[in-house]
Short mmCIF file of N, CA and C in Angstrom, two decimals:
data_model
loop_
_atom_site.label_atom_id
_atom_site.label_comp_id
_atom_site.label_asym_id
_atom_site.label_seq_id
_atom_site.Cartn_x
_atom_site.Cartn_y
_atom_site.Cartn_z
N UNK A 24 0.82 -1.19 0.00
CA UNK A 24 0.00 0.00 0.00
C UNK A 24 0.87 1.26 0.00
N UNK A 25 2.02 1.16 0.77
CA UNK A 25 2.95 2.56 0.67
C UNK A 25 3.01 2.61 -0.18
N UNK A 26 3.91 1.72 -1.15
CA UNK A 26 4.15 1.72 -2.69
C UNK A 26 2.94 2.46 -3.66
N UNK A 27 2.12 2.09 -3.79
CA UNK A 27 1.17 2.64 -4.31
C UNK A 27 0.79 4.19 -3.86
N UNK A 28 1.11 4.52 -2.76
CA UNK A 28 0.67 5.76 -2.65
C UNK A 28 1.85 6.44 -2.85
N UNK A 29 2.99 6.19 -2.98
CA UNK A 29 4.49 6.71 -2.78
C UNK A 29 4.45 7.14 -5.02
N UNK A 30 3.71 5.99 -5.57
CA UNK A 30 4.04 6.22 -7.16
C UNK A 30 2.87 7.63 -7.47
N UNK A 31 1.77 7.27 -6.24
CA UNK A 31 0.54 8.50 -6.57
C UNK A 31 0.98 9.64 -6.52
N UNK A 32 1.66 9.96 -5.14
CA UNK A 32 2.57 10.75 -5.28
C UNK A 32 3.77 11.87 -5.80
N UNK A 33 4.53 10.62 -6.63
CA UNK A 33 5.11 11.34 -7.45
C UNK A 33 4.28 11.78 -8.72
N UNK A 34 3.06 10.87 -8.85
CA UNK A 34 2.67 11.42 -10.39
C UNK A 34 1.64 12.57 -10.26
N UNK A 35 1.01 12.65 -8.54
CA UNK A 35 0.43 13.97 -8.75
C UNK A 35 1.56 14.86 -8.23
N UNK A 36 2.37 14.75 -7.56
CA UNK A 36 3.49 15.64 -8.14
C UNK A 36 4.08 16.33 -9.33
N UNK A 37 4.30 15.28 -10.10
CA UNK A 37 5.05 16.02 -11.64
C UNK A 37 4.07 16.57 -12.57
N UNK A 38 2.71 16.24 -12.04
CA UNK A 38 1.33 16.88 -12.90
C UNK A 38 1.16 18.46 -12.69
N UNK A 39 1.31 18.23 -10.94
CA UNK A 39 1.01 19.96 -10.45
C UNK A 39 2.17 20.65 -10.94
N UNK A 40 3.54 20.22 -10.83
CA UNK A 40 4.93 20.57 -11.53
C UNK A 40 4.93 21.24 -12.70
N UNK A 41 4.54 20.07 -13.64
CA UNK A 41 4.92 20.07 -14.94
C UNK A 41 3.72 20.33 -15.81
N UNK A 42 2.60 20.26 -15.61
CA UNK A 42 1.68 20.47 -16.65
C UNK A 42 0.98 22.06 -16.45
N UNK A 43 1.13 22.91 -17.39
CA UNK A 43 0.87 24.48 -17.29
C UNK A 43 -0.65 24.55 -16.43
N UNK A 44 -0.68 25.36 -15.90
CA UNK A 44 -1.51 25.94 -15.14
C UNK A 44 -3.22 26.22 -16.31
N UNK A 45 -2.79 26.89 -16.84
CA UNK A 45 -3.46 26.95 -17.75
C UNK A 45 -4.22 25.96 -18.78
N UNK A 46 -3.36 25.13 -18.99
CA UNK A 46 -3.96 23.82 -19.63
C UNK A 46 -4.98 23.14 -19.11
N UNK A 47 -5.30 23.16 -17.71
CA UNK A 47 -6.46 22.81 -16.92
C UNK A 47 -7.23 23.63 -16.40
N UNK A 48 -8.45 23.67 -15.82
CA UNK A 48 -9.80 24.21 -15.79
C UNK A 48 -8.86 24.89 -13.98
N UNK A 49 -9.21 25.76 -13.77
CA UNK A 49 -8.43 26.10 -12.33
C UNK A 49 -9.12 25.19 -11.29
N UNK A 50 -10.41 24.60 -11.23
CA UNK A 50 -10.94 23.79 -10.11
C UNK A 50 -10.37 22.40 -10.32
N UNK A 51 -10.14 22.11 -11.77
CA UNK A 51 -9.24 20.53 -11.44
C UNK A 51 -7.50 20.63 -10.78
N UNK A 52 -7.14 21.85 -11.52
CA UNK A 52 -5.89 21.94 -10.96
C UNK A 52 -5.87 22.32 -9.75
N UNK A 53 -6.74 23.12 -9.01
CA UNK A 53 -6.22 23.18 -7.22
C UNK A 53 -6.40 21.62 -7.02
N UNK A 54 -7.86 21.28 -7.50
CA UNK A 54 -8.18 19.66 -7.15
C UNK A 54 -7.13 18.98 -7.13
N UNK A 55 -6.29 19.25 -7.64
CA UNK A 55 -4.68 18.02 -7.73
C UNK A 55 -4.26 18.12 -6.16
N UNK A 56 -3.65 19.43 -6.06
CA UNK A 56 -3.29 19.63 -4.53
C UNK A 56 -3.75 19.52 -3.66
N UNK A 57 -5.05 18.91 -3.58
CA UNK A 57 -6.15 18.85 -2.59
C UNK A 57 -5.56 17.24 -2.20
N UNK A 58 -5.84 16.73 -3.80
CA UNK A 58 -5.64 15.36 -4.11
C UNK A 58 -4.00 15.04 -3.25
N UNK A 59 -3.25 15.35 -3.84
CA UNK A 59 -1.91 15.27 -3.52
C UNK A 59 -1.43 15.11 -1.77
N UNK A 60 -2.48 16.33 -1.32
CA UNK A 60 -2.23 16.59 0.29
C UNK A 60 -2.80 15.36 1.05
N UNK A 61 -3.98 14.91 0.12
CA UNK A 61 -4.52 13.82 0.94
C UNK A 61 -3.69 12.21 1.04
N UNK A 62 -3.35 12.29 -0.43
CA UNK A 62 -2.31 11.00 -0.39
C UNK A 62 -0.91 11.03 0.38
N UNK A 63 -0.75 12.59 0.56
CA UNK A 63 0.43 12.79 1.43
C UNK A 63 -0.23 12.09 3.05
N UNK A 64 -1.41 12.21 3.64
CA UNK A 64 -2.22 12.45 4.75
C UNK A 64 -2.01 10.59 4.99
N UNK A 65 -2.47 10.37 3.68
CA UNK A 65 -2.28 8.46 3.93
C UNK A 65 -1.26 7.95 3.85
N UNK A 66 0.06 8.12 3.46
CA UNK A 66 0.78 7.63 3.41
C UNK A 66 1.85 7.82 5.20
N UNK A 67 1.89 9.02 5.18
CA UNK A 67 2.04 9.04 6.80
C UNK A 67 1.12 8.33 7.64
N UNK A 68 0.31 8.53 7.97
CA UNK A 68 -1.22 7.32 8.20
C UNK A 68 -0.24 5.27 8.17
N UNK A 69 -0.37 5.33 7.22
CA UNK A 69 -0.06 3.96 6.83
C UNK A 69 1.54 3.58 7.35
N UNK A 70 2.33 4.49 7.52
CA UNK A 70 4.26 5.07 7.47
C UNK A 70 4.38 4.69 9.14
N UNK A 71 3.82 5.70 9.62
CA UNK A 71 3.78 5.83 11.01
C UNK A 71 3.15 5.75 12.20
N UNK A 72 1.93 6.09 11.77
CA UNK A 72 0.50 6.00 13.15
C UNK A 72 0.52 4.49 13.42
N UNK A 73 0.71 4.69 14.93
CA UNK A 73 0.33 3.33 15.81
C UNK A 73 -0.56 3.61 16.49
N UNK A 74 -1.71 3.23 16.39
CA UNK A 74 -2.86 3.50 17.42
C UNK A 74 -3.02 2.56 18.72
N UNK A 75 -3.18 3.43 19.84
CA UNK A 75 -3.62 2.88 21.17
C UNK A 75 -3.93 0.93 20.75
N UNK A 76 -4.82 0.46 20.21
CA UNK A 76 -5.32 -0.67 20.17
C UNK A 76 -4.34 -1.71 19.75
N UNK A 77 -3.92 -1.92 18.76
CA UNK A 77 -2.73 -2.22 18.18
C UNK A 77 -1.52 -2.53 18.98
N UNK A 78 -1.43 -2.43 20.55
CA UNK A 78 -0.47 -2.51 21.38
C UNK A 78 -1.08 -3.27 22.31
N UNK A 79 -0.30 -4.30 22.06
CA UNK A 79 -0.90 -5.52 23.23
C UNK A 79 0.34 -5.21 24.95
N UNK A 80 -0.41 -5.21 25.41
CA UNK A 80 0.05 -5.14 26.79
C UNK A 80 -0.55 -5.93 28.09
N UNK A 81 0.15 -6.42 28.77
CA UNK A 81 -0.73 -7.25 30.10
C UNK A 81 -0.85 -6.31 30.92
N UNK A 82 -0.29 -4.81 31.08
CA UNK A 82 -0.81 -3.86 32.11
C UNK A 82 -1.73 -2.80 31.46
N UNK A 83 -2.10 -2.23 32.23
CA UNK A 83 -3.34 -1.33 31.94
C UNK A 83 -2.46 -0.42 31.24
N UNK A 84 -2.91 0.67 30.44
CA UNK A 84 -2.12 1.86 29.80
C UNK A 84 -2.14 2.84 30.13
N UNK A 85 -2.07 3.48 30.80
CA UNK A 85 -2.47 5.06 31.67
C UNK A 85 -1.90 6.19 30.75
N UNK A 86 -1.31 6.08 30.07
CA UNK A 86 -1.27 7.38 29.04
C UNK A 86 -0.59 6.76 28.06
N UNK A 87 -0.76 7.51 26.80
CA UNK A 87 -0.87 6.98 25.41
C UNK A 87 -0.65 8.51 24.58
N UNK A 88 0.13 8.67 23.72
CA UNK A 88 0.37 9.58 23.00
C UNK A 88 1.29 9.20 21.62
N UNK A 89 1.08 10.17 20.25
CA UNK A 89 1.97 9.85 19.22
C UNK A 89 3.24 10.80 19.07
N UNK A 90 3.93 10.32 19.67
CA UNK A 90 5.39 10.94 19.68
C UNK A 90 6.89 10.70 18.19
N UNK A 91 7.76 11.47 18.89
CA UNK A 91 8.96 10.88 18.00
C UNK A 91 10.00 10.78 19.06
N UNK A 92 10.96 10.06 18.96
CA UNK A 92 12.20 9.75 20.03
C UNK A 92 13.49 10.30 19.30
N UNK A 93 13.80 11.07 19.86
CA UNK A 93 15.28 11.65 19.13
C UNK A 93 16.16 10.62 19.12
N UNK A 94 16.54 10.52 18.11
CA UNK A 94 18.21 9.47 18.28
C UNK A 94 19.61 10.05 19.01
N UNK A 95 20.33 9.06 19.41
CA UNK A 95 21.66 9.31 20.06
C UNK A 95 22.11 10.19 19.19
N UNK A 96 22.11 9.84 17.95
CA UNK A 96 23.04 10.53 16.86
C UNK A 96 21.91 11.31 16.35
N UNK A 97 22.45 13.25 16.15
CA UNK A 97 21.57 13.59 15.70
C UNK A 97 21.55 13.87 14.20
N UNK A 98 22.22 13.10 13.33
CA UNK A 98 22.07 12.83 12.11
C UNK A 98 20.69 11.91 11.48
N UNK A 99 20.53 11.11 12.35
CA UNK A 99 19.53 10.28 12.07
C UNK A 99 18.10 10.37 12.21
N UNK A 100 17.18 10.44 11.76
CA UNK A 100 15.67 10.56 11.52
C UNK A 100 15.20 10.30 13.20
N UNK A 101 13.89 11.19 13.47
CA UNK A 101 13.44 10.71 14.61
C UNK A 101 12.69 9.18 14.53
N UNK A 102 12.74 8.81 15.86
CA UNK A 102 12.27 7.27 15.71
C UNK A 102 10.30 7.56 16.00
N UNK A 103 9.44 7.69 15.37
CA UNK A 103 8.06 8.13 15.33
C UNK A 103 7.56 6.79 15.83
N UNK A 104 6.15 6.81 17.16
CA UNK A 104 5.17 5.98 17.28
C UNK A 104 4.32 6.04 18.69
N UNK A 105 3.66 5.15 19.30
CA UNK A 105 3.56 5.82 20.24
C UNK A 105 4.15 5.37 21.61
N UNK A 106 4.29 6.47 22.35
CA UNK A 106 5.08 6.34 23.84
C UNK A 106 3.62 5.36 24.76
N UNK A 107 3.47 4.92 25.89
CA UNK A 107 2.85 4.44 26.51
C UNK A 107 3.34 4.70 27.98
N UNK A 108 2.78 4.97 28.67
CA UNK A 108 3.15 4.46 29.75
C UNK A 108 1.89 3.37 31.04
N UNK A 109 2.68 2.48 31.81
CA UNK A 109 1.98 1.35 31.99
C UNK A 109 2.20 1.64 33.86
N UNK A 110 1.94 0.85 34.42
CA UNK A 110 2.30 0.69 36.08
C UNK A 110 3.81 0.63 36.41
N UNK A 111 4.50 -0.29 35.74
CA UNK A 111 5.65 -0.61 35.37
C UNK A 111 6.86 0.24 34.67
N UNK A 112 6.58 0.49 33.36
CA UNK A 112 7.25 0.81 32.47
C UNK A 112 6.70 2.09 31.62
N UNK A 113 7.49 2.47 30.99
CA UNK A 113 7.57 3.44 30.11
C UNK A 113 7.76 2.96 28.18
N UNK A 114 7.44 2.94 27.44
CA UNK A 114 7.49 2.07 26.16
C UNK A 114 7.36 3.07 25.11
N UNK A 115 8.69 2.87 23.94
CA UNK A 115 7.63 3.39 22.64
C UNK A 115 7.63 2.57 21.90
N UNK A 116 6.47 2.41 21.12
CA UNK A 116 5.96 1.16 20.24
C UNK A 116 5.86 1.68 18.23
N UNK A 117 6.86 1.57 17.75
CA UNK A 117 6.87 1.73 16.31
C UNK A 117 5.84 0.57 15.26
N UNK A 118 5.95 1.21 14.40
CA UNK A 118 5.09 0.44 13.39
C UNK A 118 5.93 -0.34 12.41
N UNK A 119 5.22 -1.90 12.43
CA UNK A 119 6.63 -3.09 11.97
C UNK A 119 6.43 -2.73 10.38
N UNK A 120 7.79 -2.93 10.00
CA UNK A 120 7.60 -3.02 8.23
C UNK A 120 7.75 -4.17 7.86
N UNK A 121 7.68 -5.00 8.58
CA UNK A 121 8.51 -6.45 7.74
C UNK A 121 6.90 -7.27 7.72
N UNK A 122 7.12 -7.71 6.21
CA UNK A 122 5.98 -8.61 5.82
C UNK A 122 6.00 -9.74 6.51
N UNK A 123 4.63 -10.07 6.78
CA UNK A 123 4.54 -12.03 7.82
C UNK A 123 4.89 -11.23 8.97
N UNK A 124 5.19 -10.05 9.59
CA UNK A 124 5.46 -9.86 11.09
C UNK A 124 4.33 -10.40 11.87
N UNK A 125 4.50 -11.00 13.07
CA UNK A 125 3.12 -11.72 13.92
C UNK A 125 2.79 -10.65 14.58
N UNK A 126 3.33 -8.85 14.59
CA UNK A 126 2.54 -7.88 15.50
C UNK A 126 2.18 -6.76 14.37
N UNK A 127 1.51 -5.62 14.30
CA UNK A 127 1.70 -4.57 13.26
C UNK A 127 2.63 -3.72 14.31
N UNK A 128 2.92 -3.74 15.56
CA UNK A 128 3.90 -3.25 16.50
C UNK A 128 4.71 -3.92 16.44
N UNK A 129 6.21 -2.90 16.79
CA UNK A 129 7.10 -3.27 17.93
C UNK A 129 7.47 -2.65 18.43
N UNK A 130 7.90 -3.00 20.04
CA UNK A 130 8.78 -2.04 21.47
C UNK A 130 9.73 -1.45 20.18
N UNK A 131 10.21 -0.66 20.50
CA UNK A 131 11.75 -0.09 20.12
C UNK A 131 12.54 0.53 21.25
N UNK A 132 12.10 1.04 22.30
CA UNK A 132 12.41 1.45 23.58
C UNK A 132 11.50 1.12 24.62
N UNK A 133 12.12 1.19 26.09
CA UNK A 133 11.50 0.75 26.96
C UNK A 133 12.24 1.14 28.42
N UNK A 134 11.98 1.47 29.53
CA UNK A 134 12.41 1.67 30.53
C UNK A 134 11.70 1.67 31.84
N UNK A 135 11.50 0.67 32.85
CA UNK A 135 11.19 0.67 34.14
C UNK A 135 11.01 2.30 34.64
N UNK A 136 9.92 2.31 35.24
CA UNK A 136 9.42 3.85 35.85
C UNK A 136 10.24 3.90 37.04
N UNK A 137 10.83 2.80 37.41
CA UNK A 137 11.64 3.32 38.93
C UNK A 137 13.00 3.64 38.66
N UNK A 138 13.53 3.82 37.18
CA UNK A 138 14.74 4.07 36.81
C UNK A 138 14.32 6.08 36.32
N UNK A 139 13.28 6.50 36.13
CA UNK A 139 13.50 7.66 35.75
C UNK A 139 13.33 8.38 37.07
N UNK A 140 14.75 9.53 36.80
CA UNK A 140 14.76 10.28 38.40
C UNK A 140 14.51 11.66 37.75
N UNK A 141 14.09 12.13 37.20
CA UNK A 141 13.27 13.35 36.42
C UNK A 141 12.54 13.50 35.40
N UNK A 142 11.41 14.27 34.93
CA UNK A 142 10.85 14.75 33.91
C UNK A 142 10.59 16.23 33.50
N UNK A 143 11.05 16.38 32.34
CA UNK A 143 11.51 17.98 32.19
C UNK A 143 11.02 18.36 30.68
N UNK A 144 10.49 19.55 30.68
CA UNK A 144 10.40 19.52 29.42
C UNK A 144 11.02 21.41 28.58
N UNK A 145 10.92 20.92 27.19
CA UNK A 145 11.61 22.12 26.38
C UNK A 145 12.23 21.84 25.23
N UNK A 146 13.59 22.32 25.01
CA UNK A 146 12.96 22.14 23.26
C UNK A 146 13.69 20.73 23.20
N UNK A 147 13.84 19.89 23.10
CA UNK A 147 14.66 18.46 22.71
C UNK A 147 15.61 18.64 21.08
N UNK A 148 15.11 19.12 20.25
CA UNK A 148 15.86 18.82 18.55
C UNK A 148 15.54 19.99 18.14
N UNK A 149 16.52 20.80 17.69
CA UNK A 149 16.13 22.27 17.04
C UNK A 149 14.92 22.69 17.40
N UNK A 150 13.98 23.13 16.94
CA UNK A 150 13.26 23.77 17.09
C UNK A 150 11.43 23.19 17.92
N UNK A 151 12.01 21.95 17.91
CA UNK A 151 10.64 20.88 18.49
C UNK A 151 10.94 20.98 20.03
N UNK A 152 9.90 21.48 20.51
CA UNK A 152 9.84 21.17 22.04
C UNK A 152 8.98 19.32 22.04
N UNK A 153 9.25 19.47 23.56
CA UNK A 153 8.86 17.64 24.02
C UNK A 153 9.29 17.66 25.16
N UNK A 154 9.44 16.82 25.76
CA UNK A 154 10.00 15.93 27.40
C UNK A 154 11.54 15.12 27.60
N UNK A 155 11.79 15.37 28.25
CA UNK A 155 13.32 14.68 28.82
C UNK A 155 13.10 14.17 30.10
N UNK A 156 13.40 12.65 29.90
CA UNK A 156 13.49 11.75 30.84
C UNK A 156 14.91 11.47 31.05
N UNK A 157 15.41 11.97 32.46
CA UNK A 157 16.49 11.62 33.16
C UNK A 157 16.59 10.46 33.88
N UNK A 158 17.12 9.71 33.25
CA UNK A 158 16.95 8.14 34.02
C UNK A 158 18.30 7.74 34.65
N UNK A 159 18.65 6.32 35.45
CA UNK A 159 19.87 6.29 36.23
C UNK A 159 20.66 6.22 35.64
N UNK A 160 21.96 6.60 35.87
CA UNK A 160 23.30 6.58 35.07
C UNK A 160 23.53 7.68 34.01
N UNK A 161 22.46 8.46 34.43
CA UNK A 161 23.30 9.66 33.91
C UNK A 161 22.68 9.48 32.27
N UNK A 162 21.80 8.77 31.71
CA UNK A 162 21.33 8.18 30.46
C UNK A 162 19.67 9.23 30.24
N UNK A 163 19.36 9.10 29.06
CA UNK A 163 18.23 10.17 29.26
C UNK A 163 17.39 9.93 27.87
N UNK A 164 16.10 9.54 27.80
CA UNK A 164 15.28 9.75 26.74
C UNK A 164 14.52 11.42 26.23
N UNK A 165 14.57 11.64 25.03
CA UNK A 165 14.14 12.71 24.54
C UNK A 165 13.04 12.54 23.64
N UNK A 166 11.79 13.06 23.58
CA UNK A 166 10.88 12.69 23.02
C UNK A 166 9.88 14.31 22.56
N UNK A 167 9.78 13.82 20.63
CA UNK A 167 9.13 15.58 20.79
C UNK A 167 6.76 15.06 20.99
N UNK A 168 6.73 15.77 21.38
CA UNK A 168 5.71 16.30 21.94
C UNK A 168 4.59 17.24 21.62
N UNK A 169 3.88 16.97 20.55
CA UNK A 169 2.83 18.26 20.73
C UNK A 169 1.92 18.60 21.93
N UNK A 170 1.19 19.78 22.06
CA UNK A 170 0.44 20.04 23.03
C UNK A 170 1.12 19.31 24.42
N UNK A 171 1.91 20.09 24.69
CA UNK A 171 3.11 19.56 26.20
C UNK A 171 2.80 20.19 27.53
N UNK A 172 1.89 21.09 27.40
CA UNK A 172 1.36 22.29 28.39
C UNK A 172 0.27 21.38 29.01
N UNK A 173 -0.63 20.91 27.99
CA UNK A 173 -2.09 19.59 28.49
C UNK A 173 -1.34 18.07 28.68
N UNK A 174 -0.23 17.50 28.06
CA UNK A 174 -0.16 15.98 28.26
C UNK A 174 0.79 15.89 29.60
N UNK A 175 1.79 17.23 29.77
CA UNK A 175 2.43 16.68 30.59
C UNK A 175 2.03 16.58 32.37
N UNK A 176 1.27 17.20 32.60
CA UNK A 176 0.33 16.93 34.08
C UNK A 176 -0.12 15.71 33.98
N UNK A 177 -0.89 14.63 32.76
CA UNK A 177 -1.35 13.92 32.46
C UNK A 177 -0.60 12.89 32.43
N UNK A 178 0.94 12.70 32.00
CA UNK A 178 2.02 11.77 32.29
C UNK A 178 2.54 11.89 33.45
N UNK A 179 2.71 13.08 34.24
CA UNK A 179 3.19 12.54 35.71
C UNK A 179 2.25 12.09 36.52
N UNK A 180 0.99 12.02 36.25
CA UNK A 180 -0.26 11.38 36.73
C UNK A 180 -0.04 9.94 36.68
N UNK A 181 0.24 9.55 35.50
CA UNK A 181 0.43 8.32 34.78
C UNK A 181 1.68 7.57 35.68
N UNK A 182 2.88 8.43 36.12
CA UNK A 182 4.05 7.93 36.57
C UNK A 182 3.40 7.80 37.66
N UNK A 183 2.86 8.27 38.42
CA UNK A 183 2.19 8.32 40.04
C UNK A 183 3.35 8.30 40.41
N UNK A 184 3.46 10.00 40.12
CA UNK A 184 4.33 11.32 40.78
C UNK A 184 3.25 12.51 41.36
N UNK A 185 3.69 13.38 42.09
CA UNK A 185 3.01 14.43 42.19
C UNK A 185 3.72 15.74 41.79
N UNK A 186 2.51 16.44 40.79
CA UNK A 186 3.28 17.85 40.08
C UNK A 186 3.80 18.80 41.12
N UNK A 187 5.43 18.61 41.78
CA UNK A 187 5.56 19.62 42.27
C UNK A 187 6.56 20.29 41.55
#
């Protein structure tokens, strides 16, 4: 299915590109970009979104959000899916690419809640604010974050911490 939307893509790409403005009626040609934005809309959709359900867990989930995880190296793409947090643990759960996989998830990170000794938030990667988890040894997860003002009262809830 990526494939297919990845070739839609380029061909309503090189249409809006390459074919004069004029040559088409002006309501089919915005219609392309309408078109275009939406296949852009599914293909992220299909790329990255892990939804709440889709994550099998034996503990309850007390907060759930779609995040990205900065990498060690900041050359490399953020790691996108969603964070969880459980009684236990802390998790982010990516979306599998490999055909025959037995989950449409997998963990990619994970950390015991009695290992994080802070939560902080601000900008994490140029210009993206999110949360910083200071965990033992001096080691630390970075995660960007929309709407961080409403989720983050809502995750130290989740840690069963109190906001002081």
């Amino acid at each position: 299915m990526k494939n297919i939307l990845k070739i839609l893509l380029i061909l309503l790409f090189a249409l809006i590109v390459f074919m004069p403005a004029d040559k088409l009626p002006p309501w089919l040609y915005w219609s392309l970009f309408v078109m275009m934005f939406g296949v852009l809309f599914l293909f992220y959709r299909f790329s990255y979104w892990v939804s709440e359900r889709s994550i099998v867990e034996e503990d309850e989930i007390k907060f759930s959000t779609f995040c990205g995880k900065v990498p060690p190296m900041e050359s490399e793409d953020l790691v996108r899916g969603r964070l969880i947090v459980t009684s236990s643990e802390v998790a982010l759960y990516q979306k599998e690419d490999r055909k025959g996989a037995t989950s449409k998830v997998k963990k990619v990170w994970s950390v015991p809640i009695d290992e994080i000794e802070q939560l902080s938030s601000g900008k994490v990667i140029g210009f993206r604010r999110g949360i910083i988890l200071s965990l033992t040894g001096e080691r630390e997860g970075k995660f960007t974050l929309s709407q961080i003002k409403k989720k983050r009262p809502l995750l130290i809830e989740a840690l069963g911490w109190s906001d002081n």
